[in-house]
Amino acid sequence: MELPVVDDTGIWNAWMTMLNVPAISASLELGIFESLNTEPASAIDLARRLGYQERAMKALLPVLCHLGFLNDYNGAWQLSPMARQYMLEDSAFFWGGVFRREGRMLVRHKLLIETITGKREKHEGRDRPAESWESGQVDMAMAREITAFMHSQSMAAAVGMTHSADFSKISRVLDVGGGSGCFMIALAQALPDIRCTIMELPSICELAREYIAEGGVSDRVDTVSVDMFREKWPAGYDAHFFSNIFHDWSFNTCRELAKSSFEALEPGGKILLHEMLLHDSGHSPYPAINFSLLMAIGTLGQQFTLPQLEDILQSAGFVNVSSLNTYGYYSIVSAEKPA
Ligand SMILES: C[S@@+](CC[C@H](N)C(=O)[O-])C[C@H]1O[C@@H](n2cnc3c(N)ncnc32)[C@H](O)[C@@H]1O
């Protein structure tokens, strides 16, 4: 498939703005500006001081910094002059009237408050897919919605990857949590000899087969229904590909996934992690920081820095970790199982 004529970075920039207002309105409601005005703090110290969730605070504060409300001063977040002027109750120029009203009208404001405080209500909707993924049970309505969502989000990156990453020495790829199969469809269309398998939950396998048939590669891309946490992984693959999988889970769960991959891979095989990386500080770039906040709200994960992924991979036994920017904001972090 040809590359899109324009890359998708502009779409990501536009989409991720959806979290800007909730980040401000939730921070106001939860006293985050007032607390940082009293005393600057790291995300962990602020979470402890206010009794909030550390993962959520680590994801939220870089977004407020990017928006110009905070500065990082030697590892402690402090209010910027703009925040002191407009985000504090006793300021004559307080914008609370606007952001309190905006917050009341936004679903993501409510979800973010619940994420930060850890007091989650049961939702009827499909706001937190990781709750179904954890149980390994995804009904067909949820599967259809999330798979279509991921397909739109990933298709350009999938085609982009085939133009930048070198798969020429790989013959059989297992795409763990492959969703619609878009990455393996693009790969099979680009490389006539490669064989690929989408490893997914049963309902998603059913949908992936439709996408694969539509892509015209059913002869070389198949599916296998395996719960990656509860069932044995198939053998015989020289590469395991994970796109947007590690960012759904905690560091410990990612270590377990890396270990399962290491055990199932052929000696000399490769693990490939397709993720939108954070810079080493963890505080940039936009839109990866907003994406990380979205992961805090909807999943058990976060975006990673390269050193964090390197640590996870090495702890499972992988060697020769390297990273390549493949398309738009996405990179592949790869490593090898020793031969
Ligand atoms: C964020 S989506 C990524 C989809 C695709 N890799 C992409 O980047 O477009 C996460 C995928 O992991 C799959 N998944 C979640 N839990 C799983 C499990 N226990 N076993 C297998 N797949 C799982 C979901 O069904 C979903 O398709």
CSV table of C-alpha atoms and ligand atoms in Angstrom, one decimal:
chain,number,residue,atom,x,y,z
A,1,MET,CA,0.0,0.0,0.0
A,2,GLU,CA,1.2,3.5,-0.8
A,3,LEU,CA,2.1,5.8,2.0
A,4,PRO,CA,-0.6,8.5,2.8
A,5,VAL,CA,0.3,11.7,0.9
A,6,VAL,CA,0.5,13.5,4.3
A,7,ASP,CA,1.6,11.8,7.5
A,8,ASP,CA,-0.8,11.6,10.5
A,9,THR,CA,1.0,13.8,12.9
A,10,GLY,CA,-1.5,16.7,12.4
A,11,ILE,CA,-4.4,14.3,13.2
A,12,TRP,CA,-2.6,13.2,16.4
A,13,ASN,CA,-2.0,16.9,17.3
A,14,ALA,CA,-5.6,17.7,16.8
A,15,TRP,CA,-7.0,14.6,18.6
A,16,MET,CA,-4.9,14.9,21.7
A,17,THR,CA,-6.1,18.4,22.4
A,18,MET,CA,-9.3,16.8,23.7
A,19,LEU,CA,-7.5,16.2,27.1
A,20,ASN,CA,-6.3,19.8,27.6
A,21,VAL,CA,-9.5,21.2,29.1
A,22,PRO,CA,-10.2,18.2,31.3
A,23,ALA,CA,-6.6,18.4,32.6
A,24,ILE,CA,-7.1,22.0,33.6
A,25,SER,CA,-10.7,21.6,35.0
A,26,ALA,CA,-9.9,18.4,37.0
A,27,SER,CA,-6.7,20.0,38.4
A,28,LEU,CA,-8.8,23.0,39.6
A,29,GLU,CA,-11.5,20.8,41.1
A,30,LEU,CA,-8.9,18.6,42.9
A,31,GLY,CA,-6.9,21.5,44.4
A,32,ILE,CA,-3.7,20.7,42.4
A,33,PHE,CA,-2.9,24.3,41.6
A,34,GLU,CA,-3.5,25.5,45.2
A,35,SER,CA,-1.4,22.7,46.6
A,36,LEU,CA,1.6,23.4,44.2
A,37,ASN,CA,1.3,27.1,45.1
A,38,THR,CA,1.7,26.2,48.7
A,39,GLU,CA,4.7,24.1,48.0
A,40,PRO,CA,6.3,22.8,44.7
A,41,ALA,CA,6.5,19.0,44.5
A,42,SER,CA,7.4,16.0,42.3
A,43,ALA,CA,4.4,14.0,41.0
A,44,ILE,CA,5.0,11.3,43.5
A,45,ASP,CA,5.2,13.8,46.5
A,46,LEU,CA,2.1,15.6,45.3
A,47,ALA,CA,0.2,12.4,44.9
A,48,ARG,CA,1.2,11.4,48.5
A,49,ARG,CA,0.4,14.8,49.9
A,50,LEU,CA,-3.1,14.9,48.4
A,51,GLY,CA,-3.9,11.1,48.6
A,52,TYR,CA,-4.1,10.8,44.8
A,53,GLN,CA,-2.9,8.1,42.4
A,54,GLU,CA,0.8,8.3,41.5
A,55,ARG,CA,0.4,7.0,37.9
A,56,ALA,CA,-2.3,9.6,37.2
A,57,MET,CA,-0.2,12.4,38.7
A,58,LYS,CA,2.9,11.4,36.6
A,59,ALA,CA,0.7,11.6,33.5
A,60,LEU,CA,-1.2,14.8,34.3
A,61,LEU,CA,1.6,17.2,35.4
A,62,PRO,CA,3.6,17.1,32.1
A,63,VAL,CA,0.4,18.0,30.3
A,64,LEU,CA,-0.1,21.0,32.6
A,65,CYS,CA,3.5,22.0,32.0
A,66,HIS,CA,3.1,21.7,28.2
A,67,LEU,CA,0.0,24.0,28.5
A,68,GLY,CA,2.1,26.6,30.3
A,69,PHE,CA,0.8,26.2,33.9
A,70,LEU,CA,3.8,24.5,35.5
A,71,ASN,CA,7.5,24.6,35.3
A,72,ASP,CA,9.9,21.8,36.3
A,73,TYR,CA,12.3,23.2,38.8
A,74,ASN,CA,15.0,20.6,39.8
A,75,GLY,CA,12.5,17.8,39.7
A,76,ALA,CA,9.7,19.7,41.5
A,77,TRP,CA,6.7,21.1,39.7
A,78,GLN,CA,6.0,24.7,40.5
A,79,LEU,CA,3.3,27.1,39.2
A,80,SER,CA,4.1,29.3,36.3
A,81,PRO,CA,3.2,33.0,36.5
A,82,MET,CA,0.2,32.3,34.2
A,83,ALA,CA,-1.1,29.6,36.7
A,84,ARG,CA,-0.6,31.9,39.7
A,85,GLN,CA,-2.5,34.7,37.9
A,86,TYR,CA,-5.5,32.7,36.6
A,87,MET,CA,-5.7,29.3,38.4
A,88,LEU,CA,-5.8,30.4,42.1
A,89,GLU,CA,-9.0,31.2,43.9
A,90,ASP,CA,-7.9,34.4,45.5
A,91,SER,CA,-6.7,36.0,42.3
A,92,ALA,CA,-8.8,38.8,40.9
A,93,PHE,CA,-8.3,37.1,37.4
A,94,PHE,CA,-9.3,33.6,38.5
A,95,TRP,CA,-10.7,31.5,35.5
A,96,GLY,CA,-12.5,29.1,37.8
A,97,GLY,CA,-15.9,30.2,36.5
A,98,VAL,CA,-15.0,29.0,33.0
A,99,PHE,CA,-13.3,25.7,33.8
A,100,ARG,CA,-15.8,24.6,36.5
A,101,ARG,CA,-18.6,24.9,33.9
A,102,GLU,CA,-16.5,23.3,31.1
A,103,GLY,CA,-15.7,20.4,33.5
A,104,ARG,CA,-19.3,19.7,34.3
A,105,MET,CA,-20.0,19.3,30.5
A,106,LEU,CA,-17.2,16.9,29.7
A,107,VAL,CA,-17.2,13.1,30.2
A,108,ARG,CA,-13.4,13.0,30.3
A,109,HIS,CA,-13.3,15.5,33.2
A,110,LYS,CA,-15.3,13.1,35.3
A,111,LEU,CA,-13.2,10.1,34.2
A,112,LEU,CA,-10.0,12.0,35.0
A,113,ILE,CA,-11.2,13.0,38.4
A,114,GLU,CA,-12.0,9.3,39.1
A,115,THR,CA,-8.6,8.3,37.7
A,116,ILE,CA,-6.7,10.8,39.9
A,117,THR,CA,-8.6,10.0,43.1
A,118,GLY,CA,-8.8,6.3,42.4
A,119,LYS,CA,-12.6,6.4,43.2
A,120,ARG,CA,-13.9,4.8,40.1
A,121,GLU,CA,-17.6,4.3,39.4
A,122,LYS,CA,-19.0,1.5,37.4
A,123,HIS,CA,-19.6,2.8,33.9
A,124,GLU,CA,-22.2,1.5,31.4
A,125,GLY,CA,-20.2,2.7,28.4
A,126,ARG,CA,-16.9,1.5,26.9
A,127,ASP,CA,-14.6,4.1,28.4
A,128,ARG,CA,-12.2,1.7,30.0
A,129,PRO,CA,-11.4,-1.2,27.6
A,130,ALA,CA,-8.6,-2.6,29.9
A,131,GLU,CA,-11.3,-3.7,32.4
A,132,SER,CA,-12.6,-6.2,29.7
A,133,TRP,CA,-9.1,-7.0,28.5
A,134,GLU,CA,-8.0,-7.9,32.0
A,135,SER,CA,-10.8,-10.5,32.3
A,136,GLY,CA,-10.1,-11.8,28.8
A,137,GLN,CA,-13.8,-11.4,28.0
A,138,VAL,CA,-14.7,-8.9,25.3
A,139,ASP,CA,-18.3,-9.0,23.9
A,140,MET,CA,-18.9,-8.5,20.2
A,141,ALA,CA,-20.2,-4.9,20.5
A,142,MET,CA,-17.2,-3.8,22.4
A,143,ALA,CA,-14.8,-5.8,20.2
A,144,ARG,CA,-16.3,-4.2,17.1
A,145,GLU,CA,-16.0,-0.6,18.5
A,146,ILE,CA,-12.5,-0.9,19.9
A,147,THR,CA,-11.2,-2.8,16.8
A,148,ALA,CA,-12.5,-0.1,14.4
A,149,PHE,CA,-11.1,2.6,16.7
A,150,MET,CA,-7.6,0.9,16.7
A,151,HIS,CA,-7.7,0.3,13.0
A,152,SER,CA,-8.3,4.0,12.2
A,153,GLN,CA,-5.6,5.0,14.7
A,154,SER,CA,-3.0,2.5,13.4
A,155,MET,CA,-3.5,2.1,9.7
A,156,ALA,CA,-1.2,4.9,8.5
A,157,ALA,CA,1.5,3.9,11.1
A,158,ALA,CA,1.2,0.3,9.8
A,159,VAL,CA,1.8,1.2,6.2
A,160,GLY,CA,4.5,3.7,7.3
A,161,MET,CA,6.3,1.0,9.3
A,162,THR,CA,6.6,-1.2,6.2
A,163,HIS,CA,8.5,1.7,4.5
A,164,SER,CA,11.0,2.2,7.3
A,165,ALA,CA,11.6,-1.0,9.3
A,166,ASP,CA,13.6,-3.9,7.9
A,167,PHE,CA,11.6,-7.2,8.1
A,168,SER,CA,13.6,-8.8,5.3
A,169,LYS,CA,15.3,-11.4,7.6
A,170,ILE,CA,12.1,-12.3,9.3
A,171,SER,CA,9.9,-15.1,8.0
A,172,ARG,CA,7.1,-15.7,10.6
A,173,VAL,CA,5.7,-12.9,12.8
A,174,LEU,CA,3.3,-13.3,15.7
A,175,ASP,CA,1.4,-10.0,16.3
A,176,VAL,CA,0.4,-10.1,20.0
A,177,GLY,CA,-2.8,-8.2,20.6
A,178,GLY,CA,-2.9,-7.4,16.8
A,179,GLY,CA,-6.4,-6.0,16.8
A,180,SER,CA,-7.8,-5.6,13.3
A,181,GLY,CA,-4.5,-7.1,11.9
A,182,CYS,CA,-3.6,-3.8,10.2
A,183,PHE,CA,0.1,-4.1,10.8
A,184,MET,CA,0.4,-7.7,9.5
A,185,ILE,CA,-1.9,-6.9,6.6
A,186,ALA,CA,0.4,-4.0,5.5
A,187,LEU,CA,3.4,-6.2,6.1
A,188,ALA,CA,2.1,-9.1,4.0
A,189,GLN,CA,1.1,-6.7,1.2
A,190,ALA,CA,4.6,-5.4,1.2
A,191,LEU,CA,6.6,-8.6,1.5
A,192,PRO,CA,5.3,-11.6,-0.6
A,193,ASP,CA,7.1,-14.3,1.4
A,194,ILE,CA,6.3,-13.3,5.0
A,195,ARG,CA,3.8,-15.2,7.1
A,196,CYS,CA,2.0,-13.6,10.0
A,197,THR,CA,-0.4,-14.6,12.8
A,198,ILE,CA,-2.7,-12.3,14.8
A,199,MET,CA,-2.8,-13.5,18.4
A,200,GLU,CA,-6.0,-12.1,19.9
A,201,LEU,CA,-9.0,-12.8,22.1
A,202,PRO,CA,-11.7,-14.8,20.3
A,203,SER,CA,-14.1,-12.0,19.4
A,204,ILE,CA,-11.3,-9.9,17.9
A,205,CYS,CA,-9.9,-12.9,15.9
A,206,GLU,CA,-13.3,-13.1,14.2
A,207,LEU,CA,-13.2,-9.4,13.2
A,208,ALA,CA,-9.5,-9.5,12.2
A,209,ARG,CA,-10.3,-12.3,9.7
A,210,GLU,CA,-12.7,-9.9,8.0
A,211,TYR,CA,-10.1,-7.1,7.8
A,212,ILE,CA,-7.5,-9.7,6.6
A,213,ALA,CA,-9.8,-10.9,3.8
A,214,GLU,CA,-10.5,-7.4,2.8
A,215,GLY,CA,-6.7,-6.7,2.6
A,216,GLY,CA,-6.4,-9.7,0.2
A,217,VAL,CA,-3.8,-11.6,2.3
A,218,SER,CA,-5.8,-14.4,3.9
A,219,ASP,CA,-3.4,-16.9,2.4
A,220,ARG,CA,-0.5,-15.6,4.5
A,221,VAL,CA,-2.1,-13.9,7.6
A,222,ASP,CA,-4.1,-16.0,10.0
A,223,THR,CA,-5.4,-15.7,13.5
A,224,VAL,CA,-4.9,-17.7,16.7
A,225,SER,CA,-7.2,-17.2,19.7
A,226,VAL,CA,-5.0,-17.0,22.7
A,227,ASP,CA,-5.4,-15.0,25.9
A,228,MET,CA,-1.9,-13.7,26.3
A,229,PHE,CA,-2.1,-13.7,30.1
A,230,ARG,CA,-3.8,-17.1,30.7
A,231,GLU,CA,-2.9,-19.4,27.8
A,232,LYS,CA,0.3,-20.9,26.2
A,233,TRP,CA,1.8,-18.8,23.4
A,234,PRO,CA,2.3,-20.6,20.1
A,235,ALA,CA,5.9,-21.6,19.1
A,236,GLY,CA,7.7,-21.4,15.8
A,237,TYR,CA,7.9,-17.6,15.3
A,238,ASP,CA,11.1,-15.7,14.7
A,239,ALA,CA,9.5,-12.3,15.6
A,240,HIS,CA,6.9,-11.1,18.1
A,241,PHE,CA,5.4,-7.8,17.3
A,242,PHE,CA,3.4,-5.7,19.9
A,243,SER,CA,1.8,-2.5,18.8
A,244,ASN,CA,0.2,-0.3,21.5
A,245,ILE,CA,0.2,-3.3,23.9
A,246,PHE,CA,2.8,-2.4,26.5
A,247,HIS,CA,1.2,1.0,27.0
A,248,ASP,CA,-2.0,-0.6,28.2
A,249,TRP,CA,-0.4,-2.3,31.2
A,250,SER,CA,1.7,-1.7,34.4
A,251,PHE,CA,5.4,-2.1,34.4
A,252,ASN,CA,5.1,-5.5,36.2
A,253,THR,CA,2.6,-6.8,33.6
A,254,CYS,CA,4.9,-5.6,30.8
A,255,ARG,CA,7.7,-7.6,32.4
A,256,GLU,CA,5.5,-10.7,32.4
A,257,LEU,CA,4.6,-10.1,28.7
A,258,ALA,CA,8.3,-9.7,27.8
A,259,LYS,CA,9.0,-12.9,29.7
A,260,SER,CA,6.2,-14.8,27.9
A,261,SER,CA,7.6,-13.6,24.6
A,262,PHE,CA,11.2,-14.5,25.5
A,263,GLU,CA,10.1,-18.1,26.4
A,264,ALA,CA,8.0,-18.6,23.2
A,265,LEU,CA,10.4,-17.0,20.7
A,266,GLU,CA,12.9,-19.1,18.7
A,267,PRO,CA,16.5,-18.5,19.8
A,268,GLY,CA,17.8,-15.5,17.8
A,269,GLY,CA,14.2,-14.3,17.5
A,270,LYS,CA,13.2,-10.6,17.8
A,271,ILE,CA,10.8,-8.8,19.9
A,272,LEU,CA,9.4,-5.6,18.3
A,273,LEU,CA,7.6,-3.0,20.4
A,274,HIS,CA,5.7,-0.4,18.3
A,275,GLU,CA,5.0,2.5,20.7
A,276,MET,CA,4.8,6.3,20.8
A,277,LEU,CA,7.8,7.0,23.0
A,278,LEU,CA,8.2,9.7,25.6
A,279,HIS,CA,11.6,11.6,25.8
A,280,ASP,CA,13.8,10.3,28.5
A,281,SER,CA,12.6,13.1,30.9
A,282,GLY,CA,9.1,11.6,30.6
A,283,HIS,CA,7.8,15.2,30.3
A,284,SER,CA,7.6,15.5,26.5
A,285,PRO,CA,6.9,15.4,23.6
A,286,TYR,CA,3.4,16.5,22.9
A,287,PRO,CA,1.3,14.5,21.9
A,288,ALA,CA,2.9,11.5,23.6
A,289,ILE,CA,2.3,13.1,27.1
A,290,ASN,CA,-1.4,13.6,26.3
A,291,PHE,CA,-1.6,10.0,25.0
A,292,SER,CA,-0.1,8.9,28.3
A,293,LEU,CA,-2.8,10.7,30.1
A,294,LEU,CA,-5.4,9.0,27.9
A,295,MET,CA,-3.8,5.6,28.9
A,296,ALA,CA,-4.0,6.6,32.6
A,297,ILE,CA,-7.8,7.2,32.1
A,298,GLY,CA,-8.7,4.2,29.9
A,299,THR,CA,-6.1,1.5,30.7
A,300,LEU,CA,-3.7,0.4,33.4
A,301,GLY,CA,-0.7,1.8,31.5
A,302,GLN,CA,1.2,4.8,30.3
A,303,GLN,CA,3.5,5.7,27.5
A,304,PHE,CA,7.2,4.7,28.0
A,305,THR,CA,10.6,6.2,27.6
A,306,LEU,CA,13.2,4.2,25.7
A,307,PRO,CA,15.2,3.4,28.9
A,308,GLN,CA,12.1,2.1,30.6
A,309,LEU,CA,11.4,-0.3,27.7
A,310,GLU,CA,15.0,-1.2,27.5
A,311,ASP,CA,14.9,-2.1,31.2
A,312,ILE,CA,11.8,-4.2,30.8
A,313,LEU,CA,13.3,-6.1,27.8
A,314,GLN,CA,16.6,-6.7,29.4
A,315,SER,CA,15.0,-8.0,32.6
A,316,ALA,CA,13.4,-10.7,30.5
A,317,GLY,CA,16.7,-11.7,29.0
A,318,PHE,CA,16.6,-9.8,25.7
A,319,VAL,CA,19.8,-8.2,24.4
A,320,ASN,CA,20.8,-5.6,21.7
A,321,VAL,CA,18.0,-3.2,22.4
A,322,SER,CA,17.6,-0.5,19.7
A,323,SER,CA,15.0,1.9,18.5
A,324,LEU,CA,13.9,3.3,15.2
A,325,ASN,CA,11.4,6.1,14.5
A,326,THR,CA,9.1,4.3,12.0
A,327,TYR,CA,6.3,6.7,11.2
A,328,GLY,CA,4.9,10.0,12.5
A,329,TYR,CA,5.3,9.9,16.3
A,330,TYR,CA,5.8,6.1,16.4
A,331,SER,CA,8.9,4.1,17.0
A,332,ILE,CA,9.8,0.4,17.1
A,333,VAL,CA,12.0,-0.7,20.0
A,334,SER,CA,13.5,-4.0,19.1
A,335,ALA,CA,15.7,-6.6,20.9
A,336,GLU,CA,16.9,-10.1,20.4
A,337,LYS,CA,16.7,-13.4,22.2
A,338,PRO,CA,20.3,-14.7,22.3
A,339,ALA,CA,20.8,-17.5,19.7
B,1,LIG,C1,-4.6,-1.0,22.2
B,1,LIG,S1,-5.2,-2.4,21.2
B,1,LIG,C2,-3.8,-2.6,20.1
B,1,LIG,C3,-4.3,-3.1,18.8
B,1,LIG,C4,-3.2,-3.2,17.7
B,1,LIG,N1,-2.0,-3.8,18.1
B,1,LIG,C5,-2.9,-1.7,17.2
B,1,LIG,O1,-1.8,-1.2,17.6
B,1,LIG,O2,-3.7,-1.2,16.5
B,1,LIG,C6,-4.9,-3.6,22.4
B,1,LIG,C7,-5.2,-5.0,21.9
B,1,LIG,O3,-4.8,-6.0,22.8
B,1,LIG,C8,-5.8,-7.0,22.8
B,1,LIG,N2,-5.8,-7.8,24.1
B,1,LIG,C9,-6.1,-7.3,25.3
B,1,LIG,N3,-6.0,-8.2,26.2
B,1,LIG,C10,-5.6,-9.4,25.6
B,1,LIG,C11,-5.4,-10.7,26.0
B,1,LIG,N4,-5.5,-11.0,27.3
B,1,LIG,N5,-4.9,-11.6,25.1
B,1,LIG,C12,-4.8,-11.2,23.8
B,1,LIG,N6,-5.0,-10.0,23.3
B,1,LIG,C13,-5.4,-9.1,24.2
B,1,LIG,C14,-7.1,-6.3,22.6
B,1,LIG,O4,-8.1,-7.1,22.1
B,1,LIG,C15,-6.7,-5.2,21.6
B,1,LIG,O5,-7.0,-5.5,20.3
